[in-house]
CSV table of C-alpha atoms in Angstrom, one decimal:
chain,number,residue,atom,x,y,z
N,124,UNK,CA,-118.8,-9.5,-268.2
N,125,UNK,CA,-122.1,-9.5,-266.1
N,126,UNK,CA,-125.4,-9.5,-267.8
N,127,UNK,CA,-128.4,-9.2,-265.9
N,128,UNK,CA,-131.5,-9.1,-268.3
N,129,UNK,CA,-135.3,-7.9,-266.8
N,130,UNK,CA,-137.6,-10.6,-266.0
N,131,UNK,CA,-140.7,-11.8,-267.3
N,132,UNK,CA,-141.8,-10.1,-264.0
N,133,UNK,CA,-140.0,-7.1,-264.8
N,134,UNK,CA,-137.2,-7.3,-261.8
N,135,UNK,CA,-133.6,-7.6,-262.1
N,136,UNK,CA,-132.2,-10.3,-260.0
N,137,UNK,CA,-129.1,-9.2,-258.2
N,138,UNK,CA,-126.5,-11.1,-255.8
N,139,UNK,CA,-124.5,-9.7,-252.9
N,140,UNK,CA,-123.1,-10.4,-249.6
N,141,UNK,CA,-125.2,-8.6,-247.3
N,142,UNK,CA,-123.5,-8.2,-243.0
N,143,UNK,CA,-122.0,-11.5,-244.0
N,144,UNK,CA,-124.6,-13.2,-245.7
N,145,UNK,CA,-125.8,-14.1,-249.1
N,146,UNK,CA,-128.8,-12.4,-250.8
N,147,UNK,CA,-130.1,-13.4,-253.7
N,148,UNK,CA,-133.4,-11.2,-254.5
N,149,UNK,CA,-135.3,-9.4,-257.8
N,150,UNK,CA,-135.1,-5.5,-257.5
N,151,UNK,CA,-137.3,-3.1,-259.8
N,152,UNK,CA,-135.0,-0.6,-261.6
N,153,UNK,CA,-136.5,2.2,-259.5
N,154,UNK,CA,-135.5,0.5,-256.2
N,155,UNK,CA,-132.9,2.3,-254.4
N,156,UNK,CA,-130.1,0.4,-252.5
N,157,UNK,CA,-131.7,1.7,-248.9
N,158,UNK,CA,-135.0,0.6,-249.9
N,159,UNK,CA,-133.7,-2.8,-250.5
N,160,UNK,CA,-131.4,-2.9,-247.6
N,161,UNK,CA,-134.5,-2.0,-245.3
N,162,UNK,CA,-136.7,-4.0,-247.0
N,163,UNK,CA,-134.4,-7.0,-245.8
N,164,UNK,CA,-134.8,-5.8,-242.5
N,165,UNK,CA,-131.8,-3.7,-242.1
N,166,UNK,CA,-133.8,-1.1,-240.3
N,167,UNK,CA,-130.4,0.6,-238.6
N,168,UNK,CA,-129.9,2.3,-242.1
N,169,UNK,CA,-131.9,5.5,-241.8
N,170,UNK,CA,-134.1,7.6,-244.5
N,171,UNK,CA,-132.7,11.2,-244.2
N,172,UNK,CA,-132.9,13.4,-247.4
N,173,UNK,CA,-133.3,11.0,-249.7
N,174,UNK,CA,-130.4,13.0,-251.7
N,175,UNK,CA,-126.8,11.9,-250.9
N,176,UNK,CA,-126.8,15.0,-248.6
N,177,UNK,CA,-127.6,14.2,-244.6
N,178,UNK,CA,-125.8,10.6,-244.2
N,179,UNK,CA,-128.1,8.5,-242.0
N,180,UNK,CA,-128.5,5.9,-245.0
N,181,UNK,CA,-124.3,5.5,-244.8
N,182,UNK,CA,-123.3,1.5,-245.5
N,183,UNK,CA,-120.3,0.3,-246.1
N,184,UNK,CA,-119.7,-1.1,-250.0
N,185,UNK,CA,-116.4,-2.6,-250.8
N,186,UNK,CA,-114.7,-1.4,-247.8
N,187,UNK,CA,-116.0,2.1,-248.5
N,188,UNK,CA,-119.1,3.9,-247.2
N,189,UNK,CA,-121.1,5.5,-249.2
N,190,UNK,CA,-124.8,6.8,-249.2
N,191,UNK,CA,-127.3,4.4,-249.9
N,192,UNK,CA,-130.3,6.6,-250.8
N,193,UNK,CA,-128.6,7.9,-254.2
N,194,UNK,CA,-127.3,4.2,-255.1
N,195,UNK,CA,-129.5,1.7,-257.1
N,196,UNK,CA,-130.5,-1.4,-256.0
N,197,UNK,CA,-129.1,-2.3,-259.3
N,198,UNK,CA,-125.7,-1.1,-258.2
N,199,UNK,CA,-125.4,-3.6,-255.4
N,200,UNK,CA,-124.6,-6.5,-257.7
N,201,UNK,CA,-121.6,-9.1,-257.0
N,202,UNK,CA,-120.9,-6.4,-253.8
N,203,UNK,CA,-120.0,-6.4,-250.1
N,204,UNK,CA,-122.3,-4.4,-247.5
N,205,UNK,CA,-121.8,-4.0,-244.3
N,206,UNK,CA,-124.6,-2.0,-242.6
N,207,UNK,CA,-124.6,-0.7,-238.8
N,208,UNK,CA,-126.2,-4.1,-238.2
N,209,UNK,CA,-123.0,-5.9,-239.7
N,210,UNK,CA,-120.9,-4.2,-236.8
N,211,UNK,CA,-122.5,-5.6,-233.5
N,212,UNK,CA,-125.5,-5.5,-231.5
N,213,UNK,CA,-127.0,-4.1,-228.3
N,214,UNK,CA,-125.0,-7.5,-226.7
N,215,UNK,CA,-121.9,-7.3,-228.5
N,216,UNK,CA,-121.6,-4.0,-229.5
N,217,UNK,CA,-118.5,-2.9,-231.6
N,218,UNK,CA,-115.7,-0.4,-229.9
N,219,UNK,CA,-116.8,2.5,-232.3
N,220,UNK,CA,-120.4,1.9,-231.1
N,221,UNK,CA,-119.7,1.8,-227.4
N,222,UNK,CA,-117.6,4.6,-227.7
N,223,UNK,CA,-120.6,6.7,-229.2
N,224,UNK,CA,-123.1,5.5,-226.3
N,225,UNK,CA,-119.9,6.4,-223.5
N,226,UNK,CA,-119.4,9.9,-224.8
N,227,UNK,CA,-123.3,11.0,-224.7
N,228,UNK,CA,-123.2,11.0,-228.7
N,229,UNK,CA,-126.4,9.9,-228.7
N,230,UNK,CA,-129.2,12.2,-228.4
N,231,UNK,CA,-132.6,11.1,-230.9
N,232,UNK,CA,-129.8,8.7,-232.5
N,233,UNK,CA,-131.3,8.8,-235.8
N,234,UNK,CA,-128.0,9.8,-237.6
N,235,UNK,CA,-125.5,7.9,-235.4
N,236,UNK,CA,-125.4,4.5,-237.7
N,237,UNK,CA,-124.3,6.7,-240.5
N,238,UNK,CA,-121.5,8.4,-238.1
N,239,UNK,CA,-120.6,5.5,-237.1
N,240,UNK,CA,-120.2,3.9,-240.7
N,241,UNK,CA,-118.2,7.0,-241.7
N,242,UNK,CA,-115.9,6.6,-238.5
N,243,UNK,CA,-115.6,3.1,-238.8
N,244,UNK,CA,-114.2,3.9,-242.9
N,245,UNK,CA,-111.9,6.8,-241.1
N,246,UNK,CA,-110.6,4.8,-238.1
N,247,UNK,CA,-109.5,1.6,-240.7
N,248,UNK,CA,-107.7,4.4,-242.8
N,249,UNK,CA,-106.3,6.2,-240.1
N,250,UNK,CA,-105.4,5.2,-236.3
N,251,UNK,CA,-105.0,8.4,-234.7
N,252,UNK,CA,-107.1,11.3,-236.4
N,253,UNK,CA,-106.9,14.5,-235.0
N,254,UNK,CA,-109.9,16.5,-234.6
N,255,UNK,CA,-109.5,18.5,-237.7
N,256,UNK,CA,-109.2,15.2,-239.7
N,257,UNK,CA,-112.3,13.9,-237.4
N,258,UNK,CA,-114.3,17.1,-238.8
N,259,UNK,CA,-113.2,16.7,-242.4
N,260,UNK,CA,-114.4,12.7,-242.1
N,261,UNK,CA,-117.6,13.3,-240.5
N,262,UNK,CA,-118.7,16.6,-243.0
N,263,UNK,CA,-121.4,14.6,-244.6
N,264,UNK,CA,-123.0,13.3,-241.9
N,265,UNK,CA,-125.6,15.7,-240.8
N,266,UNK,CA,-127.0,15.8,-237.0
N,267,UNK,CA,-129.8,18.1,-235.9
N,268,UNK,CA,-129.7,17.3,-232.4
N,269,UNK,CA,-126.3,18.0,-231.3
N,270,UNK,CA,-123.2,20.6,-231.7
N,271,UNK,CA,-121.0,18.1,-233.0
N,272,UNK,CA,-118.7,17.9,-230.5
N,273,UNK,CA,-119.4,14.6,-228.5
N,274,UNK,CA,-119.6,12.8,-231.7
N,275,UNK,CA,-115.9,14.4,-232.1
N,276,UNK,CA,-115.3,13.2,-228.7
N,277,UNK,CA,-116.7,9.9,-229.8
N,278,UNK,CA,-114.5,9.7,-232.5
N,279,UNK,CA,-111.3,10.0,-230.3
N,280,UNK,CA,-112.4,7.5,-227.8
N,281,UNK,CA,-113.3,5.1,-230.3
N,282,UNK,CA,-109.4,5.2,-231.9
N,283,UNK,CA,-108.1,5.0,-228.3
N,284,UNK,CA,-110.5,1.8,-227.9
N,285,UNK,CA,-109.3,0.3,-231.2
N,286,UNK,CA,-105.8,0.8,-230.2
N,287,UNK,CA,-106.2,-0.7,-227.2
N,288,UNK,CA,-107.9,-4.1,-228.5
N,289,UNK,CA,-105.2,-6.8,-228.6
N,290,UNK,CA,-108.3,-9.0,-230.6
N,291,UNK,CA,-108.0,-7.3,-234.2
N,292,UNK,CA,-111.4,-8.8,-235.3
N,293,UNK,CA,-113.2,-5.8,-235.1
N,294,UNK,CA,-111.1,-4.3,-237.5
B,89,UNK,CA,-136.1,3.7,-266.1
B,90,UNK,CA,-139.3,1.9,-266.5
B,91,UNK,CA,-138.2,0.6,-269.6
B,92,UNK,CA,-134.9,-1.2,-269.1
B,93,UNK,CA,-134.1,-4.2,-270.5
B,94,UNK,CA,-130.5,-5.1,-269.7
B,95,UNK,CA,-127.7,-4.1,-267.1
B,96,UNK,CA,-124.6,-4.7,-268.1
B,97,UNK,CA,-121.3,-4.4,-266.0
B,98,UNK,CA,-118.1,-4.8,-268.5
B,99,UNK,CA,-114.8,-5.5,-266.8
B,100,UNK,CA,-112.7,-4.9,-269.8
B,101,UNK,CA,-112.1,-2.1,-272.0
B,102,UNK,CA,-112.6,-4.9,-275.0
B,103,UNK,CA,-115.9,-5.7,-273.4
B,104,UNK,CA,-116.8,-2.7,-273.0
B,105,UNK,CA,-116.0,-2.1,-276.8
B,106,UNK,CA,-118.5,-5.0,-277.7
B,107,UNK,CA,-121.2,-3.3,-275.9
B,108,UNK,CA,-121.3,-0.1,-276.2
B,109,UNK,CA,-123.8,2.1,-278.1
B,110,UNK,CA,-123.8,6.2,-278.7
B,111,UNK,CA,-127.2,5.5,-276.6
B,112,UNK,CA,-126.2,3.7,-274.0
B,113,UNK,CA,-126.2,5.1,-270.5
B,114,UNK,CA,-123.1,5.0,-268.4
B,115,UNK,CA,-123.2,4.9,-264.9
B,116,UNK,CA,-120.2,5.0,-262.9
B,117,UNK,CA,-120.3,6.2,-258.7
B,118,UNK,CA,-123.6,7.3,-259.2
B,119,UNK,CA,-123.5,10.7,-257.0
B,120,UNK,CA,-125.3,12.2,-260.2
B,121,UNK,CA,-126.9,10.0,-262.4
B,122,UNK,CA,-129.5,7.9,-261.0
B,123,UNK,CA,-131.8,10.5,-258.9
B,124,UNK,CA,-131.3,12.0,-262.8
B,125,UNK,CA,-132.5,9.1,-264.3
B,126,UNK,CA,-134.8,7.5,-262.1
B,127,UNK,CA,-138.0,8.8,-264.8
B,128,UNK,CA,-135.8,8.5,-268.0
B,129,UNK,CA,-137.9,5.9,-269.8
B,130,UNK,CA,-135.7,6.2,-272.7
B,131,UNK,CA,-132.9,3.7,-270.9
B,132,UNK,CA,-133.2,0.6,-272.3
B,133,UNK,CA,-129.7,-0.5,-271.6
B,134,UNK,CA,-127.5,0.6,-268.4
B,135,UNK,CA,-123.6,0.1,-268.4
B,136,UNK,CA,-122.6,0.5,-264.7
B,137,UNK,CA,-118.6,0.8,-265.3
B,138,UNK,CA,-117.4,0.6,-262.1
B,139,UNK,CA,-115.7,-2.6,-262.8
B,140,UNK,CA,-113.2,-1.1,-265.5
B,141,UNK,CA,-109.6,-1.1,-264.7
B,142,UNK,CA,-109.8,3.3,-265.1
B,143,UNK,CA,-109.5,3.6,-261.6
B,144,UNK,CA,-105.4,4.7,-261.1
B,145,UNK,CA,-103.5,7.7,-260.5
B,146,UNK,CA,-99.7,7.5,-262.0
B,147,UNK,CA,-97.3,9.7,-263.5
B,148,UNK,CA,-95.2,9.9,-266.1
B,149,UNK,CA,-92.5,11.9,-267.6
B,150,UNK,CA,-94.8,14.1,-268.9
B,151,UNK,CA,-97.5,14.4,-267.1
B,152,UNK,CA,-100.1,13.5,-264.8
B,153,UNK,CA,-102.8,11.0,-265.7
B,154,UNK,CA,-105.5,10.1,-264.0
B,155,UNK,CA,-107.8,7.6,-265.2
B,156,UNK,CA,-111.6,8.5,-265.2
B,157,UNK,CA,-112.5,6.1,-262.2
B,158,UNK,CA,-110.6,7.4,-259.2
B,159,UNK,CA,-112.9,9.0,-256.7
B,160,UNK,CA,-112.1,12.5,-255.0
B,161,UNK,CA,-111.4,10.6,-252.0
B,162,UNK,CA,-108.6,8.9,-253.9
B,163,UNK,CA,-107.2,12.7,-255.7
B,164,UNK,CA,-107.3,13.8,-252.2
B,165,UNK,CA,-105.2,11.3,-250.8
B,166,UNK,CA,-102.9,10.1,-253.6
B,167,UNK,CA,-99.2,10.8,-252.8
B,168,UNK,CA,-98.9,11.9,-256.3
B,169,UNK,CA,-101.7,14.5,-256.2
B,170,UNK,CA,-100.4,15.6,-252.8
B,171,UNK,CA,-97.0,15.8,-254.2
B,172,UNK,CA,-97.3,17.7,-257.6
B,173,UNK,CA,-98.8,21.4,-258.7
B,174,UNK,CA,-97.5,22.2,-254.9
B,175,UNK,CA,-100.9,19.7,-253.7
B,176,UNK,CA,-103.1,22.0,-255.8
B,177,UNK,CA,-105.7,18.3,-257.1
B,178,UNK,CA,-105.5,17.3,-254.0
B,179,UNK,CA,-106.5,20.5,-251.9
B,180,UNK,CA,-109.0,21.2,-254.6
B,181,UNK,CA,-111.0,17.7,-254.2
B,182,UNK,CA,-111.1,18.0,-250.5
B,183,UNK,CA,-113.7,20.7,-251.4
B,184,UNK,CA,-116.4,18.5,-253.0
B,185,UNK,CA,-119.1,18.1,-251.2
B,186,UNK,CA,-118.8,15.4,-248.4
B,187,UNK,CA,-117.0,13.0,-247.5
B,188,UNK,CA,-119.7,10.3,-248.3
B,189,UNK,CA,-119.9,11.5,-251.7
B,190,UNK,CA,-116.0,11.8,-252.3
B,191,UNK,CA,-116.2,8.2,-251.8
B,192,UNK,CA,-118.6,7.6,-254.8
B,193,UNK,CA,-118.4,10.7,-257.0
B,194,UNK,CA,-115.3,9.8,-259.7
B,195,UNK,CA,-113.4,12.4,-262.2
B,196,UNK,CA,-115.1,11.1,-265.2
B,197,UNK,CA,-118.5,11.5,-263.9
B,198,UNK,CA,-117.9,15.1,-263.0
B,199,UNK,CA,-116.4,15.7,-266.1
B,200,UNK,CA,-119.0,14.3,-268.0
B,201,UNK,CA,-122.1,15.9,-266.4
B,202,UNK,CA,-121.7,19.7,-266.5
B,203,UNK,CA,-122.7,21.5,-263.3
B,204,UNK,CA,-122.0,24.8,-262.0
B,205,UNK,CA,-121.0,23.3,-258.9
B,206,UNK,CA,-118.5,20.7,-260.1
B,207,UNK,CA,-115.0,21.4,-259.1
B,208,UNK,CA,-112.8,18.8,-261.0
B,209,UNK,CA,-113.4,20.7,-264.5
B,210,UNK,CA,-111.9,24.0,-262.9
B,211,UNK,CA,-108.4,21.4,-262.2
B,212,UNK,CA,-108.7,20.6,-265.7
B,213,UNK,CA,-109.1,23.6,-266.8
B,214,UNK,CA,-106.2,25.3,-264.8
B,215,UNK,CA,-104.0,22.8,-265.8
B,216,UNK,CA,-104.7,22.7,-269.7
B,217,UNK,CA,-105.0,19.0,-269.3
B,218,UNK,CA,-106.6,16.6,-271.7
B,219,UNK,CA,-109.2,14.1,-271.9
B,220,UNK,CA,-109.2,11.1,-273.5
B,221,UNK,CA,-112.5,9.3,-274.5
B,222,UNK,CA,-113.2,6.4,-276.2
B,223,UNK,CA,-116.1,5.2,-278.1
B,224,UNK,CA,-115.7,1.7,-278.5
B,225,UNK,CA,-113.7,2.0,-281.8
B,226,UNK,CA,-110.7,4.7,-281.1
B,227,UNK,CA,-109.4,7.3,-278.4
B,228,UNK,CA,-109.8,10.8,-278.5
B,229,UNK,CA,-107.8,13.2,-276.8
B,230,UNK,CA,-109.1,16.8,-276.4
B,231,UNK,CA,-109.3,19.7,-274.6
B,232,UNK,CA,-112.0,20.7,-272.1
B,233,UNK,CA,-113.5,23.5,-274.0
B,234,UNK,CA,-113.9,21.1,-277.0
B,235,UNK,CA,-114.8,18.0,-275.1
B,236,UNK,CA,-118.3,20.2,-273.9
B,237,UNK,CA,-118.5,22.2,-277.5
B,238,UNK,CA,-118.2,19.3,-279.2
B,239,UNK,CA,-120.3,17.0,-277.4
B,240,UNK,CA,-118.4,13.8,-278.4
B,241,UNK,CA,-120.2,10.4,-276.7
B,242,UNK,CA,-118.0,8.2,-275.3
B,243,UNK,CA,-116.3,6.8,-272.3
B,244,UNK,CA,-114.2,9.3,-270.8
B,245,UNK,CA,-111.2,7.0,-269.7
B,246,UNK,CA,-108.3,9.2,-268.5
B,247,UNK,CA,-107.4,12.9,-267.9
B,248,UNK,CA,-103.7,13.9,-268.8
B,249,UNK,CA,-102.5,17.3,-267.1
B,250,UNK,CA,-99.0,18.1,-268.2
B,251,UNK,CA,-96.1,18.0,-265.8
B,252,UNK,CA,-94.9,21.7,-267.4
B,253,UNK,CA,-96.8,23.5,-264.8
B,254,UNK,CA,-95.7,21.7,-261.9
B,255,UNK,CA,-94.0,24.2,-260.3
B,256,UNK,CA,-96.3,27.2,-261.1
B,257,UNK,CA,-97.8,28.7,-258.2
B,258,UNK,CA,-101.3,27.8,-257.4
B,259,UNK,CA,-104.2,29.1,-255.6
B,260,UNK,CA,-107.8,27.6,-255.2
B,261,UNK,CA,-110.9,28.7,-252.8
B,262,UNK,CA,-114.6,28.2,-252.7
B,263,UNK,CA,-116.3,30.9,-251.3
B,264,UNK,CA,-120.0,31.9,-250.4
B,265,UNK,CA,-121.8,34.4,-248.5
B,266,UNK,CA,-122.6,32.1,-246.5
B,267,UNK,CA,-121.8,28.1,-245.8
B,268,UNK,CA,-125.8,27.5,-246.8
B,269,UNK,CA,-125.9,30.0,-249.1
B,270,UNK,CA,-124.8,27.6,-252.1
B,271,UNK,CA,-126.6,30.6,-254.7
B,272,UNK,CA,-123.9,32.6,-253.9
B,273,UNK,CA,-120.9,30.3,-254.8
B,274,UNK,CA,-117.9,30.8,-256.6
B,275,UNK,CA,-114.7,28.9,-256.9
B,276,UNK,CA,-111.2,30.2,-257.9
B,277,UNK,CA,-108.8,28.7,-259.9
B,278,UNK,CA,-105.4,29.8,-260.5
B,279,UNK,CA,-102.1,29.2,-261.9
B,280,UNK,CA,-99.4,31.3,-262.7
B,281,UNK,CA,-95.6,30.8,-264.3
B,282,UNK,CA,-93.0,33.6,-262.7
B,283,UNK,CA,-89.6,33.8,-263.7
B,284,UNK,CA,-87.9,36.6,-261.6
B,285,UNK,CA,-91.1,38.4,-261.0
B,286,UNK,CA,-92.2,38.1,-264.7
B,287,UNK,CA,-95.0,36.3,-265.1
B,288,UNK,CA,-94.6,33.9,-267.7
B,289,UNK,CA,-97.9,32.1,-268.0
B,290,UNK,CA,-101.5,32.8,-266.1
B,291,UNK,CA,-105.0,30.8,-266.2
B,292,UNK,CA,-107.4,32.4,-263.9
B,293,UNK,CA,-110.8,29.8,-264.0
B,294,UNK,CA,-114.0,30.9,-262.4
B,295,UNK,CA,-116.2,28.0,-261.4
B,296,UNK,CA,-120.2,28.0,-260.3
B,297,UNK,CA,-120.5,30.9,-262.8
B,298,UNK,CA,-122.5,28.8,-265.5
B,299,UNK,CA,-122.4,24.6,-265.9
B,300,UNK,CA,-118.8,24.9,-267.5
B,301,UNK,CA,-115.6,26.8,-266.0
B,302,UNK,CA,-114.9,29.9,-267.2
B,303,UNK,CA,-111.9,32.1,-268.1
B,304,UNK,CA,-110.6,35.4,-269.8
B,305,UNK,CA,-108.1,34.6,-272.4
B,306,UNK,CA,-107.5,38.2,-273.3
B,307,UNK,CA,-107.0,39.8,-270.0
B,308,UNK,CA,-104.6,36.2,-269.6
B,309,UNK,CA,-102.6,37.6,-272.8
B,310,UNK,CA,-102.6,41.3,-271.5
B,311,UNK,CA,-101.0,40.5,-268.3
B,312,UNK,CA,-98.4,37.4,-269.8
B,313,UNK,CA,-95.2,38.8,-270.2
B,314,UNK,CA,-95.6,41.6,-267.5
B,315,UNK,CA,-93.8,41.8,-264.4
B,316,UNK,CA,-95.7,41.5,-261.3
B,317,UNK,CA,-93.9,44.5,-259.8
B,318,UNK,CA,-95.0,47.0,-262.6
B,319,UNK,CA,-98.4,45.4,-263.2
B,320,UNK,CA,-101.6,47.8,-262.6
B,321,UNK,CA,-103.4,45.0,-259.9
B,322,UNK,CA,-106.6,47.1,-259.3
B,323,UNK,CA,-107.0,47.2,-263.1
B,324,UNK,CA,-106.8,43.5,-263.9
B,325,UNK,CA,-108.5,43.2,-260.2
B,326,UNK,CA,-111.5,45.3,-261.6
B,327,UNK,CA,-111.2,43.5,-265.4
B,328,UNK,CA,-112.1,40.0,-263.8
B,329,UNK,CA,-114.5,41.6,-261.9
B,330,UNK,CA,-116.6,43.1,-264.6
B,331,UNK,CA,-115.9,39.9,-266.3
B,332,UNK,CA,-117.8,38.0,-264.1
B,333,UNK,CA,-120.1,40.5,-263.6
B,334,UNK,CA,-120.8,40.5,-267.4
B,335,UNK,CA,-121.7,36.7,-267.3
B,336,UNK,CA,-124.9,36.8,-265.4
B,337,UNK,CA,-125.5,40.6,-264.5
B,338,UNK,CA,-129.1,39.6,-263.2
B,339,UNK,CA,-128.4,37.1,-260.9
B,340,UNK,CA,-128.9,37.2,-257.5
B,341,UNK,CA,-125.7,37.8,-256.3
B,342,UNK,CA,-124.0,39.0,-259.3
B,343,UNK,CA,-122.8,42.2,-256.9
B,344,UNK,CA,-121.3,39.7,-254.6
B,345,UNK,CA,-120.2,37.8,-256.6
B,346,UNK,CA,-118.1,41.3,-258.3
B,347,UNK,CA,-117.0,42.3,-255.0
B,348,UNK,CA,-115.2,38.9,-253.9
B,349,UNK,CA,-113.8,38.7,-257.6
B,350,UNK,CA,-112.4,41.9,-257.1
B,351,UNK,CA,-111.0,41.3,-253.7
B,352,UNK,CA,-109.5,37.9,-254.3
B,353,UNK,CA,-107.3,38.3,-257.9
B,354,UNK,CA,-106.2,42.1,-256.3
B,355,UNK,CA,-105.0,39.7,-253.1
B,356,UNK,CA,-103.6,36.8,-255.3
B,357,UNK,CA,-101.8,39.0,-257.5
B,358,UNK,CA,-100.4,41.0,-254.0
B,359,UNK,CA,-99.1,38.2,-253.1
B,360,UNK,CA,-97.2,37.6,-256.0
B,361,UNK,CA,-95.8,40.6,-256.3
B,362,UNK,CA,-94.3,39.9,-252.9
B,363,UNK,CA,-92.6,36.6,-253.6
């Protein structure tokens, strides 16, 4: 069983594995699991609502994403993020990411890392989504900019990218 | 949670035993508790519980059990939700809120925090099933209705709902005035037992209504034993209606609210009759 016990500082010190790297930092009880992320420098992870409900803060935990901004630091003990970062960069982007940027997703961008976190959990789960499944996926991911449908669009060419990648590492 | 002292994370149900308090707080996907929490200075001790093996969906010859920890993503998707009460767990989960929160949110925790808008009590309560809690020394199993009259502190571990309904007929629906307009909410839950056109069993739950689900057990008794063909619809239609109605006349949409009762047991019961 794991015991973390408050400080004489009154933080909690957590572990986790962080886009592939180790973290080993004090968090206050309060702290949520966005705050921390950005506070590492993880600035891709966006503050929307601040209540579970618009999906910019979406990460990836365990092979699952969830929203951040609801989660305590606390939580994030002994896990696995992955955050938009984690995926690639302006240089190396990953297929889903490209895909957005192709398709004109992208308006103010401010909610595509969480779309593309939630697309990322529903292309690994399923290849081929149709567009009703696409919808379904993406429900929680809240975009005032846009009608939806290029990030649909997006969506679609990102599974036809995946498929076509003979190098499975992005997977 | 200014005052916490300790977090604990038990991976066992025997480690959990050791540690577990009638105050502690439990904290499982976290969709409710810790915005609810956040200024509880009362906390002292946190038990996150996501580690405990409760997080399955299997079957057996009796029933269905689902232990506390499997998310609405997993009822959604499990091939044993999709396959039994005709996909009625399964179809009803895909309704929570979003998919971000499916992910997180688990059975248990929307069990154990009572919300007009939870969903997963309705199932429960459609399907008669049970819940069984443990408080560190024994299990209990009970019923939904005496799970939130009684108020027992525990871990809820599993939720049992009985096979014998599996091949009732099923019907569940959220609807709102609106998509925004969450005030306006009410979810439908039915089941029904027909055996050539009698109908042999009925639980008609009404959800967002109040923090717990509701039904009508003496309209239920009434209409049990009846056959569909020769039963008054607009009657039992306009009973469930003023049912609901009755629960919260001044709310906002309590005339709504009356109207889409009415509307939806007249059509559910039309189309049994035509079956």
């Amino acid at each position: 069983m794991k015991k973390i016990t408050r400080n004489a500082q009154g933080f909690f010190n957590i572990s986790f594995i962080l886009n592939s790297k180790d973290f080993s930092v004090d968090v206050s009880p309060k702290e949520t699991l966005l705050d921390l992320i950005r506070m590492l420098g993880y600035k891709g992870t966006k503050r929307g609502c601040d209540s579970g409900d618009c999906g910019s803060c979406a990460i990836i935990m365990n092979s699952v994403t969830v929203v951040s901004c609801v989660l305590p630091a606390l939580y994030a003990d002994g896990k696995e993020i992955i955050t938009i970062e984690g995926l690639g960069d302006v240089s190396n982007p990953h297929p889903i990411q490209s895909a957005f940027v192709e398709a004109g997703a992208v308006q103010c961008g401010f909610c595509i890392p969480g779309m593309i976190m939630t697309t990322k959990f529903l292309l690994d789960r399923i290849e081929n989504p149709d567009e009703k499944t696409i919808k379904h996926y993406l429900d929680g991911n809240l975009c005032r900019c846009t009608g939806y449908i290029k990030q649909v669009n997006a969506v679609k060419l990102a599974s036809s990218k995946l498929k076509n990648i003979k190098n499975r590492k992005w997977r | 949670m200014n005052n916490l002292k300790e977090v604990l994370r038990p991976k066992t149900l025997s480690e959990f035993s050791k540690i577990y308090k009638k105050n502690s707080y439990l904290m499982a996907g976290s969709t409710y508790s810790f915005k609810s929490i956040e200024n509880n200075n009362e906390i002292k001790e946190l038990i996150i519980i996501d580690s405990l093996p409760l997080k399955y969906i299997k079957k057996d010859k009796n029933s269905v059990r689902l232990g506390s920890l499997s998310t609405f993503y997993d009822l959604e998707n499990n091939e044993i939700t999709k396959k039994h009460f005709f996909g009625f767990i399964s179809h009803a989960a895909s309704f929570c809120s979003s998919q971000l929160i499916r992910n997180m949110a688990t059975f248990g925790g929307n069990i154990a925090h009572p919300n007009a808008f939870n969903i997963l009590p309705l199932i429960v309560e459609t399907l008669n099933g049970k819940i069984k809690i443990y408080d560190g020394k024994k299990y209990y199993t009970i019923s939904l209705g005496a799970y939130y009259s009684k108020k027992i502190p525990g871990l809820i571990t599993e939720i049992i709902l009985p096979l014998k309904y599996d091949k009732n007929v099923f019907y569940f629906e959220k609807i709102a005035r609106t998509n925004s307009s969450w005030e306006s909410y009410i979810t439908f839950s039915f089941r029904t037992g027909l055996l050539k056109n009698k109908i042999t069993d009925l639980r008609m739950v009404f959800g967002a209504l109040t923090h717990i689900p509701l039904y009508n057990a003496q309209i239920e008794k009434e209409v049990i034993g009846k056959s569909v063909k020769e039963l008054d619809i607009d009657y039992v239609a306009k009973r469930y209606s003023d049912f609901v109605y009755s629960v919260n006349p001044s709310h906002k949409y309590s005339d709504y609210r009356k109207e889409v009762v009415y509307n939806t047991v007249k059509e559910f019961l039309n189309k049994l009759s035509k079956r």
